[in-house]
mmCIF file of C-alpha atoms and ligand atoms in Angstrom:
data_model
loop_
_atom_site.group_PDB
_atom_site.id
_atom_site.type_symbol
_atom_site.label_atom_id
_atom_site.label_comp_id
_atom_site.label_asym_id
_atom_site.label_seq_id
_atom_site.Cartn_x
_atom_site.Cartn_y
_atom_site.Cartn_z
ATOM 1 C CA MET A 1040 122.771 79.399 61.295
ATOM 2 C CA GLN A 1041 125.294 77.020 63.585
ATOM 3 C CA ASN A 1042 125.100 79.096 66.468
ATOM 4 C CA PHE A 1043 121.259 79.415 66.019
ATOM 5 C CA LYS A 1044 121.172 75.454 66.289
ATOM 6 C CA ASN A 1045 123.658 75.505 68.893
ATOM 7 C CA ILE A 1046 120.678 77.783 71.319
ATOM 8 C CA VAL A 1047 117.988 75.300 70.479
ATOM 9 C CA ASN A 1048 119.796 72.140 71.190
ATOM 10 C CA PHE A 1049 120.612 73.826 74.214
ATOM 11 C CA ILE A 1050 117.249 75.020 75.091
ATOM 12 C CA GLN A 1051 115.907 71.358 74.501
ATOM 13 C CA GLU A 1052 118.816 69.517 76.956
ATOM 14 C CA LEU A 1053 117.865 72.568 79.281
ATOM 15 C CA TYR A 1054 114.006 71.621 79.111
ATOM 16 C CA GLN A 1055 115.094 67.942 78.590
ATOM 17 C CA THR A 1056 112.346 67.596 75.497
ATOM 18 C CA GLN A 1057 112.329 67.505 71.838
ATOM 19 C CA GLU A 1058 109.013 68.279 71.610
ATOM 20 C CA PHE A 1059 107.457 71.736 71.345
ATOM 21 C CA ILE A 1060 109.041 74.305 74.163
ATOM 22 C CA PRO A 1061 106.385 76.987 75.303
ATOM 23 C CA LEU A 1062 107.648 80.350 76.497
ATOM 24 C CA HIS A 1063 106.480 80.215 80.097
ATOM 25 C CA GLU A 1064 104.125 77.264 81.260
ATOM 26 C CA PRO A 1065 102.314 77.709 84.282
ATOM 27 C CA LYS A 1066 103.363 74.952 87.041
ATOM 28 C CA PHE A 1067 100.628 73.443 89.714
ATOM 29 C CA ILE A 1068 102.888 71.325 92.048
ATOM 30 C CA GLY A 1069 101.142 72.198 94.990
ATOM 31 C CA ASN A 1070 98.231 72.657 97.004
ATOM 32 C CA GLU A 1071 96.215 74.002 93.745
ATOM 33 C CA LYS A 1072 93.707 71.222 93.424
ATOM 34 C CA LYS A 1073 93.042 70.562 97.394
ATOM 35 C CA TYR A 1074 91.903 74.104 97.917
ATOM 36 C CA LEU A 1075 90.129 74.263 94.442
ATOM 37 C CA ASN A 1076 88.148 71.365 95.673
ATOM 38 C CA ASP A 1077 87.772 73.172 98.934
ATOM 39 C CA CYS A 1078 86.306 76.253 97.314
ATOM 40 C CA ILE A 1079 83.937 74.089 95.072
ATOM 41 C CA ASP A 1080 82.923 72.121 98.179
ATOM 42 C CA SER A 1081 81.945 75.502 99.732
ATOM 43 C CA THR A 1082 79.883 76.533 96.642
ATOM 44 C CA PHE A 1083 81.462 79.788 97.751
ATOM 45 C CA VAL A 1084 83.355 80.003 93.974
ATOM 46 C CA SER A 1085 82.258 83.740 93.255
ATOM 47 C CA SER A 1086 82.471 86.859 94.412
ATOM 48 C CA VAL A 1087 82.893 86.345 98.240
ATOM 49 C CA GLY A 1088 84.717 83.457 99.956
ATOM 50 C CA VAL A 1089 87.518 83.000 102.358
ATOM 51 C CA TYR A 1090 90.215 82.242 99.287
ATOM 52 C CA VAL A 1091 90.070 86.128 98.455
ATOM 53 C CA ASP A 1092 90.700 87.368 102.082
ATOM 54 C CA LYS A 1093 93.326 84.838 102.626
ATOM 55 C CA PHE A 1094 95.044 85.787 98.979
ATOM 56 C CA GLU A 1095 94.895 89.457 100.104
ATOM 57 C CA LYS A 1096 96.333 89.434 103.438
ATOM 58 C CA GLU A 1097 99.392 87.211 102.366
ATOM 59 C CA PHE A 1098 99.878 88.751 99.205
ATOM 60 C CA ALA A 1099 100.081 92.079 101.305
ATOM 61 C CA SER A 1100 102.586 90.568 103.625
ATOM 62 C CA TYR A 1101 104.880 89.185 100.659
ATOM 63 C CA VAL A 1102 105.118 92.507 99.279
ATOM 64 C CA GLY A 1103 105.364 94.684 102.256
ATOM 65 C CA SER A 1104 102.564 96.498 101.806
ATOM 66 C CA LYS A 1105 99.645 97.281 104.126
ATOM 67 C CA TYR A 1106 96.684 96.424 101.240
ATOM 68 C CA ALA A 1107 96.151 94.362 98.900
ATOM 69 C CA VAL A 1108 92.936 94.671 96.666
ATOM 70 C CA ALA A 1109 92.575 91.208 94.365
ATOM 71 C CA THR A 1110 90.945 91.966 91.103
ATOM 72 C CA VAL A 1111 89.725 89.751 88.147
ATOM 73 C CA ASN A 1112 92.939 90.683 86.069
ATOM 74 C CA GLY A 1113 96.114 92.880 85.933
ATOM 75 C CA THR A 1114 94.517 95.262 83.257
ATOM 76 C CA SER A 1115 91.463 96.017 85.904
ATOM 77 C CA ALA A 1116 93.815 96.734 88.756
ATOM 78 C CA LEU A 1117 95.682 99.381 86.683
ATOM 79 C CA HIS A 1118 91.978 100.861 85.279
ATOM 80 C CA VAL A 1119 90.518 101.154 88.742
ATOM 81 C CA SER A 1120 93.902 102.676 89.962
ATOM 82 C CA LEU A 1121 94.188 104.737 87.541
ATOM 83 C CA ILE A 1122 90.326 106.133 88.249
ATOM 84 C CA VAL A 1123 91.272 106.329 92.006
ATOM 85 C CA ALA A 1124 94.799 108.560 91.216
ATOM 86 C CA ASP A 1125 91.593 110.856 89.873
ATOM 87 C CA VAL A 1126 92.396 110.191 86.197
ATOM 88 C CA GLN A 1127 89.916 111.960 83.881
ATOM 89 C CA ALA A 1128 88.784 112.858 80.538
ATOM 90 C CA ASN A 1129 91.523 114.645 78.917
ATOM 91 C CA ASP A 1130 94.181 114.289 81.586
ATOM 92 C CA GLU A 1131 97.865 113.147 80.634
ATOM 93 C CA VAL A 1132 99.426 109.953 81.970
ATOM 94 C CA ILE A 1133 103.240 109.475 81.312
ATOM 95 C CA THR A 1134 104.170 106.162 80.814
ATOM 96 C CA GLN A 1135 106.820 103.514 78.652
ATOM 97 C CA ALA A 1136 105.907 102.875 74.948
ATOM 98 C CA LEU A 1137 108.195 99.556 75.494
ATOM 99 C CA SER A 1138 105.037 97.708 77.551
ATOM 100 C CA PHE A 1139 101.890 95.553 76.885
ATOM 101 C CA VAL A 1140 99.225 97.301 75.511
ATOM 102 C CA ALA A 1141 97.228 96.696 78.490
ATOM 103 C CA THR A 1142 99.086 99.555 80.094
ATOM 104 C CA CYS A 1143 97.716 101.906 77.826
ATOM 105 C CA ASN A 1144 94.532 100.132 77.422
ATOM 106 C CA ALA A 1145 93.870 101.174 80.946
ATOM 107 C CA ILE A 1146 94.862 104.850 80.307
ATOM 108 C CA SER A 1147 92.481 105.277 77.542
ATOM 109 C CA TYR A 1148 89.454 103.636 79.605
ATOM 110 C CA CYS A 1149 89.605 106.561 81.535
ATOM 111 C CA GLY A 1150 89.538 108.991 78.563
ATOM 112 C CA ALA A 1151 93.058 110.201 79.248
ATOM 113 C CA LYS A 1152 96.298 110.311 77.141
ATOM 114 C CA PRO A 1153 99.410 108.549 77.511
ATOM 115 C CA VAL A 1154 102.562 110.559 76.788
ATOM 116 C CA PHE A 1155 105.921 108.328 76.140
ATOM 117 C CA VAL A 1156 109.170 108.671 77.602
ATOM 118 C CA ASP A 1157 112.441 106.617 76.735
ATOM 119 C CA VAL A 1158 113.241 103.138 78.629
ATOM 120 C CA ASP A 1159 117.017 102.678 80.258
ATOM 121 C CA LEU A 1160 119.097 100.643 78.207
ATOM 122 C CA ASP A 1161 120.205 98.673 81.109
ATOM 123 C CA THR A 1162 116.341 98.013 82.752
ATOM 124 C CA MET A 1163 114.356 97.912 79.628
ATOM 125 C CA GLY A 1164 112.141 100.096 82.027
ATOM 126 C CA MET A 1165 111.252 103.635 81.965
ATOM 127 C CA SER A 1166 114.403 106.236 82.539
ATOM 128 C CA ALA A 1167 114.335 108.344 85.315
ATOM 129 C CA ARG A 1168 116.484 110.715 83.600
ATOM 130 C CA ALA A 1169 114.010 110.896 80.318
ATOM 131 C CA LEU A 1170 111.106 111.383 82.500
ATOM 132 C CA GLU A 1171 112.990 114.343 84.258
ATOM 133 C CA ASP A 1172 114.117 115.894 81.044
ATOM 134 C CA PHE A 1173 110.577 115.355 79.358
ATOM 135 C CA LEU A 1174 108.990 117.752 82.521
ATOM 136 C CA VAL A 1175 111.463 120.636 83.003
ATOM 137 C CA LYS A 1176 111.023 120.764 78.857
ATOM 138 C CA ASN A 1177 107.590 120.738 78.442
ATOM 139 C CA CYS A 1178 105.776 120.920 81.824
ATOM 140 C CA GLU A 1179 105.358 123.762 84.296
ATOM 141 C CA ILE A 1180 103.772 123.403 87.568
ATOM 142 C CA MET A 1181 100.486 125.526 88.549
ATOM 143 C CA ASN A 1182 98.437 125.338 91.756
ATOM 144 C CA LYS A 1183 100.132 121.999 92.317
ATOM 145 C CA LYS A 1184 99.144 120.505 89.178
ATOM 146 C CA CYS A 1185 101.789 119.187 86.099
ATOM 147 C CA ILE A 1186 100.596 121.030 82.929
ATOM 148 C CA ASN A 1187 101.670 120.160 80.065
ATOM 149 C CA LYS A 1188 102.308 123.109 78.578
ATOM 150 C CA ARG A 1189 102.021 121.945 74.393
ATOM 151 C CA THR A 1190 98.831 120.728 75.112
ATOM 152 C CA LYS A 1191 97.904 122.536 78.666
ATOM 153 C CA ASN A 1192 96.585 119.240 79.907
ATOM 154 C CA THR A 1193 97.152 118.193 83.710
ATOM 155 C CA ILE A 1194 99.578 114.874 83.587
ATOM 156 C CA LYS A 1195 97.932 113.249 86.747
ATOM 157 C CA ALA A 1196 99.933 109.853 86.617
ATOM 158 C CA CYS A 1197 103.084 108.669 86.209
ATOM 159 C CA VAL A 1198 103.068 104.538 85.358
ATOM 160 C CA PRO A 1199 106.362 102.687 84.921
ATOM 161 C CA MET A 1200 106.555 99.554 84.445
ATOM 162 C CA HIS A 1201 109.242 96.843 85.264
ATOM 163 C CA THR A 1202 110.074 94.657 82.253
ATOM 164 C CA PHE A 1203 110.498 91.158 82.324
ATOM 165 C CA GLY A 1204 110.711 91.536 86.041
ATOM 166 C CA HIS A 1205 113.877 93.642 86.035
ATOM 167 C CA PRO A 1206 113.044 96.302 88.642
ATOM 168 C CA CYS A 1207 113.567 100.322 86.776
ATOM 169 C CA LYS A 1208 115.162 102.806 89.016
ATOM 170 C CA ILE A 1209 111.992 103.401 90.631
ATOM 171 C CA ASP A 1210 112.914 105.942 93.671
ATOM 172 C CA GLU A 1211 114.174 108.117 91.650
ATOM 173 C CA ILE A 1212 111.180 107.955 89.579
ATOM 174 C CA ALA A 1213 109.187 108.389 92.750
ATOM 175 C CA THR A 1214 111.389 111.266 93.850
ATOM 176 C CA ILE A 1215 110.617 113.101 90.532
ATOM 177 C CA CYS A 1216 106.830 112.503 90.515
ATOM 178 C CA LYS A 1217 106.791 113.924 94.247
ATOM 179 C CA LYS A 1218 108.665 116.830 92.691
ATOM 180 C CA TRP A 1219 105.677 117.421 90.098
ATOM 181 C CA TYR A 1220 102.918 116.399 91.833
ATOM 182 C CA ILE A 1221 101.997 113.411 89.698
ATOM 183 C CA VAL A 1222 100.662 110.310 90.848
ATOM 184 C CA LEU A 1223 102.782 107.228 90.801
ATOM 185 C CA VAL A 1224 101.345 103.945 89.791
ATOM 186 C CA GLU A 1225 103.482 100.770 89.252
ATOM 187 C CA ASP A 1226 102.723 98.676 86.530
ATOM 188 C CA SER A 1227 104.505 95.323 88.307
ATOM 189 C CA ALA A 1228 102.603 93.104 86.650
ATOM 190 C CA GLU A 1229 105.453 91.057 85.531
ATOM 191 C CA SER A 1230 107.508 91.853 88.971
ATOM 192 C CA LEU A 1231 106.264 89.900 91.652
ATOM 193 C CA GLY A 1232 109.254 88.333 93.484
ATOM 194 C CA SER A 1233 111.384 91.296 92.462
ATOM 195 C CA PHE A 1234 113.204 94.066 94.645
ATOM 196 C CA TYR A 1235 114.638 97.103 94.001
ATOM 197 C CA LYS A 1236 116.959 98.406 96.720
ATOM 198 C CA LYS A 1237 115.284 95.449 98.707
ATOM 199 C CA LYS A 1238 112.086 96.952 98.495
ATOM 200 C CA HIS A 1239 109.703 94.905 96.428
ATOM 201 C CA THR A 1240 108.447 96.313 93.123
ATOM 202 C CA GLY A 1241 104.975 98.024 93.755
ATOM 203 C CA THR A 1242 105.196 99.709 96.837
ATOM 204 C CA PHE A 1243 107.227 103.075 95.695
ATOM 205 C CA GLY A 1244 104.539 104.942 94.411
ATOM 206 C CA LYS A 1245 100.745 105.406 95.570
ATOM 207 C CA MET A 1246 99.603 102.495 94.173
ATOM 208 C CA GLY A 1247 101.431 99.440 92.432
ATOM 209 C CA THR A 1248 99.247 96.768 90.247
ATOM 210 C CA PHE A 1249 100.063 92.876 89.310
ATOM 211 C CA SER A 1250 99.014 90.435 87.350
ATOM 212 C CA PHE A 1251 98.040 86.727 87.677
ATOM 213 C CA ASN A 1252 97.354 85.508 83.981
ATOM 214 C CA GLY A 1253 98.729 82.413 83.036
ATOM 215 C CA ASN A 1254 101.912 83.307 81.661
ATOM 216 C CA LYS A 1255 103.251 85.107 84.552
ATOM 217 C CA ILE A 1256 105.407 83.529 87.383
ATOM 218 C CA ILE A 1257 102.117 82.742 89.255
ATOM 219 C CA THR A 1258 98.712 82.062 87.974
ATOM 220 C CA SER A 1259 95.042 82.352 89.099
ATOM 221 C CA GLY A 1260 94.162 81.583 85.439
ATOM 222 C CA GLY A 1261 93.160 85.477 85.082
ATOM 223 C CA GLY A 1262 93.554 87.817 87.870
ATOM 224 C CA GLY A 1263 95.394 90.662 89.406
ATOM 225 C CA ALA A 1264 96.109 92.424 92.703
ATOM 226 C CA ILE A 1265 96.392 96.437 93.587
ATOM 227 C CA VAL A 1266 99.101 97.064 96.617
ATOM 228 C CA THR A 1267 98.772 100.172 98.930
ATOM 229 C CA ASP A 1268 99.742 101.416 101.863
ATOM 230 C CA ASP A 1269 96.719 104.257 102.398
ATOM 231 C CA ARG A 1270 93.617 102.763 104.092
ATOM 232 C CA ASP A 1271 91.217 105.141 102.497
ATOM 233 C CA LEU A 1272 92.974 104.301 98.936
ATOM 234 C CA ALA A 1273 92.551 100.488 99.823
ATOM 235 C CA LYS A 1274 88.674 101.360 100.990
ATOM 236 C CA ARG A 1275 87.878 103.329 97.478
ATOM 237 C CA LEU A 1276 89.534 100.368 95.398
ATOM 238 C CA LYS A 1277 87.930 97.617 96.990
ATOM 239 C CA HIS A 1278 83.910 99.674 97.018
ATOM 240 C CA LEU A 1279 84.854 100.380 92.979
ATOM 241 C CA THR A 1280 85.906 96.859 91.885
ATOM 242 C CA THR A 1281 82.786 95.622 93.878
ATOM 243 C CA THR A 1282 79.945 97.637 91.767
ATOM 244 C CA ALA A 1283 79.900 100.136 94.936
ATOM 245 C CA LYS A 1284 77.498 97.712 96.898
ATOM 246 C CA VAL A 1285 76.595 99.233 100.107
ATOM 247 C CA PRO A 1286 77.397 96.480 102.906
ATOM 248 C CA HIS A 1287 73.498 94.888 103.886
ATOM 249 C CA ASN A 1288 72.509 91.474 103.630
ATOM 250 C CA TRP A 1289 69.988 91.925 101.351
ATOM 251 C CA GLU A 1290 69.358 95.179 100.003
ATOM 252 C CA TYR A 1291 70.592 95.760 96.887
ATOM 253 C CA VAL A 1292 72.102 99.520 97.248
ATOM 254 C CA HIS A 1293 75.143 100.906 94.855
ATOM 255 C CA ASP A 1294 76.531 104.307 95.733
ATOM 256 C CA GLU A 1295 78.126 104.878 92.091
ATOM 257 C CA ILE A 1296 78.586 103.843 88.874
ATOM 258 C CA ALA A 1297 81.479 101.264 89.579
ATOM 259 C CA TYR A 1298 82.797 98.033 88.311
ATOM 260 C CA ASN A 1299 82.639 94.573 88.632
ATOM 261 C CA TYR A 1300 86.489 93.773 88.626
ATOM 262 C CA ARG A 1301 86.880 91.526 91.654
ATOM 263 C CA MET A 1302 88.518 88.397 91.706
ATOM 264 C CA PRO A 1303 86.300 85.047 92.335
ATOM 265 C CA ASN A 1304 87.098 83.154 95.031
ATOM 266 C CA LEU A 1305 88.021 80.272 93.017
ATOM 267 C CA ASN A 1306 90.917 81.745 91.284
ATOM 268 C CA ALA A 1307 91.723 83.073 94.586
ATOM 269 C CA ALA A 1308 91.755 79.214 95.700
ATOM 270 C CA LEU A 1309 94.536 78.757 92.632
ATOM 271 C CA LEU A 1310 96.439 81.624 93.803
ATOM 272 C CA VAL A 1311 96.890 81.176 97.153
ATOM 273 C CA ALA A 1312 98.332 77.776 96.304
ATOM 274 C CA GLN A 1313 100.653 79.276 93.884
ATOM 275 C CA MET A 1314 101.707 81.754 96.432
ATOM 276 C CA GLU A 1315 103.067 78.870 98.202
ATOM 277 C CA SER A 1316 105.247 78.310 95.533
ATOM 278 C CA LEU A 1317 106.571 81.382 94.561
ATOM 279 C CA GLU A 1318 110.089 81.000 96.439
ATOM 280 C CA GLN A 1319 110.700 77.838 94.734
ATOM 281 C CA PHE A 1320 109.633 79.243 91.118
ATOM 282 C CA LEU A 1321 112.155 82.008 91.904
ATOM 283 C CA THR A 1322 115.084 79.742 93.147
ATOM 284 C CA ILE A 1323 114.661 77.819 89.666
ATOM 285 C CA LYS A 1324 114.175 80.513 87.591
ATOM 286 C CA ARG A 1325 117.888 82.153 89.224
ATOM 287 C CA GLU A 1326 118.952 78.699 87.977
ATOM 288 C CA ILE A 1327 117.863 79.205 84.430
ATOM 289 C CA PHE A 1328 119.100 82.197 84.505
ATOM 290 C CA GLN A 1329 122.627 81.163 85.449
ATOM 291 C CA LYS A 1330 122.716 77.966 83.123
ATOM 292 C CA TYR A 1331 121.558 80.562 80.379
ATOM 293 C CA ARG A 1332 124.695 82.824 81.351
ATOM 294 C CA GLN A 1333 127.231 80.024 81.081
ATOM 295 C CA PHE A 1334 125.759 78.883 77.704
ATOM 296 C CA PHE A 1335 125.549 82.800 76.161
ATOM 297 C CA LYS A 1336 129.325 83.416 77.252
ATOM 298 C CA GLU A 1337 130.673 81.440 74.416
ATOM 299 C CA ILE A 1338 127.608 83.148 72.071
ATOM 300 C CA LYS A 1339 128.966 86.493 69.887
ATOM 301 C CA ASN A 1340 126.868 88.744 69.051
ATOM 302 C CA ILE A 1341 124.077 87.625 71.176
ATOM 303 C CA GLU A 1342 123.695 89.285 74.928
ATOM 304 C CA LEU A 1343 121.771 87.387 77.854
ATOM 305 C CA ILE A 1344 120.132 90.442 79.430
ATOM 306 C CA GLY A 1345 120.827 90.138 83.542
ATOM 307 C CA GLU A 1346 119.279 92.018 86.261
ATOM 308 C CA PRO A 1347 120.201 95.829 86.800
ATOM 309 C CA GLN A 1348 122.448 97.126 89.447
ATOM 310 C CA ASN A 1349 120.646 97.405 92.748
ATOM 311 C CA ALA A 1350 118.175 95.221 92.034
ATOM 312 C CA LYS A 1351 117.107 91.391 92.617
ATOM 313 C CA SER A 1352 115.002 90.376 89.680
ATOM 314 C CA ASN A 1353 112.295 87.644 89.648
ATOM 315 C CA TYR A 1354 113.654 86.594 86.000
ATOM 316 C CA TRP A 1355 110.045 86.043 84.624
ATOM 317 C CA LEU A 1356 111.179 86.199 80.954
ATOM 318 C CA GLN A 1357 114.167 85.594 79.613
ATOM 319 C CA ALA A 1358 115.783 88.114 77.363
ATOM 320 C CA ILE A 1359 118.183 88.330 74.609
ATOM 321 C CA LEU A 1360 119.822 91.138 72.930
ATOM 322 C CA PHE A 1361 120.662 90.818 69.401
ATOM 323 C CA GLU A 1362 123.385 93.159 67.771
ATOM 324 C CA ASP A 1363 122.284 92.665 64.301
ATOM 325 C CA CYS A 1364 118.336 93.438 63.270
ATOM 326 C CA LYS A 1365 118.834 90.828 60.452
ATOM 327 C CA ALA A 1366 120.127 87.790 62.927
ATOM 328 C CA LYS A 1367 117.591 88.711 65.400
ATOM 329 C CA GLU A 1368 114.555 87.501 62.522
ATOM 330 C CA GLU A 1369 116.410 84.566 61.155
ATOM 331 C CA PHE A 1370 116.848 83.284 64.925
ATOM 332 C CA LEU A 1371 112.884 84.168 65.275
ATOM 333 C CA ASP A 1372 111.843 81.916 62.381
ATOM 334 C CA PHE A 1373 114.834 79.134 62.895
ATOM 335 C CA SER A 1374 113.640 78.830 66.417
ATOM 336 C CA ASN A 1375 109.954 78.988 65.998
ATOM 337 C CA ALA A 1376 110.217 76.426 62.896
ATOM 338 C CA ASN A 1377 112.519 73.805 65.330
ATOM 339 C CA GLY A 1378 109.703 73.851 68.040
ATOM 340 C CA VAL A 1379 111.130 76.408 70.509
ATOM 341 C CA MET A 1380 108.977 79.113 70.868
ATOM 342 C CA THR A 1381 110.901 82.650 70.988
ATOM 343 C CA ARG A 1382 108.803 86.057 71.059
ATOM 344 C CA PRO A 1383 110.374 89.377 69.789
ATOM 345 C CA ILE A 1384 109.679 92.077 72.826
ATOM 346 C CA TRP A 1385 106.483 93.856 71.748
ATOM 347 C CA LYS A 1386 106.087 96.492 69.117
ATOM 348 C CA LEU A 1387 106.441 99.940 70.740
ATOM 349 C CA LEU A 1388 103.011 100.987 71.857
ATOM 350 C CA SER A 1389 103.731 104.459 70.053
ATOM 351 C CA GLU A 1390 103.659 102.998 66.840
ATOM 352 C CA LEU A 1391 100.437 101.188 67.346
ATOM 353 C CA SER A 1392 97.538 103.003 65.546
ATOM 354 C CA MET A 1393 95.724 104.241 68.674
ATOM 355 C CA PHE A 1394 98.469 105.818 70.247
ATOM 356 C CA ARG A 1395 100.237 107.235 67.316
ATOM 357 C CA ALA A 1396 99.382 110.578 67.801
ATOM 358 C CA CYS A 1397 100.419 110.684 71.183
ATOM 359 C CA GLN A 1398 103.496 112.810 72.349
ATOM 360 C CA ASN A 1399 106.810 111.254 73.012
ATOM 361 C CA ASP A 1400 110.442 112.064 73.562
ATOM 362 C CA GLY A 1401 111.842 110.483 70.314
ATOM 363 C CA LEU A 1402 112.519 106.888 72.297
ATOM 364 C CA LYS A 1403 115.648 106.441 71.165
ATOM 365 C CA ASN A 1404 116.495 103.507 73.611
ATOM 366 C CA SER A 1405 113.272 101.827 72.920
ATOM 367 C CA LYS A 1406 113.356 101.866 69.438
ATOM 368 C CA PHE A 1407 116.752 100.291 69.817
ATOM 369 C CA LEU A 1408 115.780 97.783 72.130
ATOM 370 C CA ALA A 1409 112.632 96.998 70.279
ATOM 371 C CA GLN A 1410 114.383 95.990 67.219
ATOM 372 C CA ARG A 1411 116.726 93.419 68.958
ATOM 373 C CA VAL A 1412 115.387 91.662 71.664
ATOM 374 C CA VAL A 1413 113.904 88.417 71.766
ATOM 375 C CA ASN A 1414 112.503 86.646 74.452
ATOM 376 C CA ILE A 1415 113.705 82.432 75.136
ATOM 377 C CA PRO A 1416 111.810 79.541 77.029
ATOM 378 C CA SER A 1417 111.373 80.567 80.385
ATOM 379 C CA GLY A 1418 109.251 78.497 82.366
ATOM 380 C CA VAL A 1419 110.124 76.619 85.778
ATOM 381 C CA ILE A 1420 111.440 73.523 84.954
ATOM 382 C CA VAL A 1421 110.083 70.851 88.070
HETATM 383 C C1 LIG B 170 103.098 95.097 81.914
HETATM 384 C C2 LIG B 170 102.071 94.476 81.773
HETATM 385 N N1 LIG B 170 100.967 95.220 82.196
HETATM 386 C C3 LIG B 170 99.522 94.696 82.450
HETATM 387 C C4 LIG B 170 99.359 93.556 81.985
HETATM 388 C C5 LIG B 170 97.660 93.115 81.673
HETATM 389 O O1 LIG B 170 97.397 92.066 83.135
HETATM 390 P P1 LIG B 170 96.130 91.184 82.433
HETATM 391 O O2 LIG B 170 96.723 90.419 81.565
HETATM 392 O O3 LIG B 170 96.236 90.028 83.836
HETATM 393 O O4 LIG B 170 95.160 92.190 82.223
HETATM 394 C C6 LIG B 170 100.463 92.929 81.686
HETATM 395 C C7 LIG B 170 100.399 91.053 81.438
HETATM 396 O O5 LIG B 170 99.251 90.534 81.054
HETATM 397 C C8 LIG B 170 101.351 93.162 81.292
HETATM 398 O O6 LIG B 170 102.733 92.701 81.382
#
């Protein structure tokens, strides 16, 4: 308990307040109000406007992708990416059980089923070895398709996730996916500003998706984006996210059933301003990690999780690992009762009622982490 008191005191000192400390608060310290006012004055607040175009160009350039398509949120970005990856009813999509529910919801919107493989302990993201082991044991290639021998279904796509901003070994995953004719869609919702071997997360596969929800490193209130280097895919993504409207000045012609998933210009205005603060946020988050690191060096039985090898993490959410599961529960009670918000990592998706019947590989590391990892306050201090 003394340890817990010290941790809570340290966090209160770090954030210089005795009042409630949230896990991750958004910060609007730049041109947010200016661009929002400009957007309101223009009257183009909704589905068309210069801020959407400006954001898409700047975002693509930042992550080093040829194209970006802005969407209403990260879940819709994932959904439409999977559609474009040709994921259909009864197909299967390999993902990790240690993730936010949106990953599996998007797979389910397509009528497909998730298959769960384990994560690595050091990255908390999909394990390349677990992926390969699962494919070798359970799958075969027929007519350039990856067939799950147990279900006879096609494994169309693979969706790894960069947990809390720490990149997984995505280059190895990309190589395995290619070999097995599986489309790689990176769920990079949490990893804007994170690089693996100097390449931005989200740019290793066919498509990468991002979220700009209020809790993310930058926010548009709600919002998302898809990046790709494929011009035809980008065109198709834009078409599907804008109700498949055939361009015309006044006629309403739509050439297929599609989605109203485009990010409103108002949200994009906010996001363009947030992008201008991104580098500053990244620097501050790294400093916060260093301060936590100094502090946790002295704390027994709790480990602060740092960025994996070969990776530069955005340190979106700081995470600590408890040796003892009971101590973890006690810490959650103590910190939240004392005004410091902390949260356990997600319950494994394979344990939620909707996904309990989905195939998995035993998920040894996922189970270990799910019982021991806690997020601590990580918001930018300015
Ligand atoms: C891993 C992951 N995937 C997908 C999403 C979905 O993003 P959104 O909330 O913008 O729909 C989130 C975040 O919310 C997330 O953390």
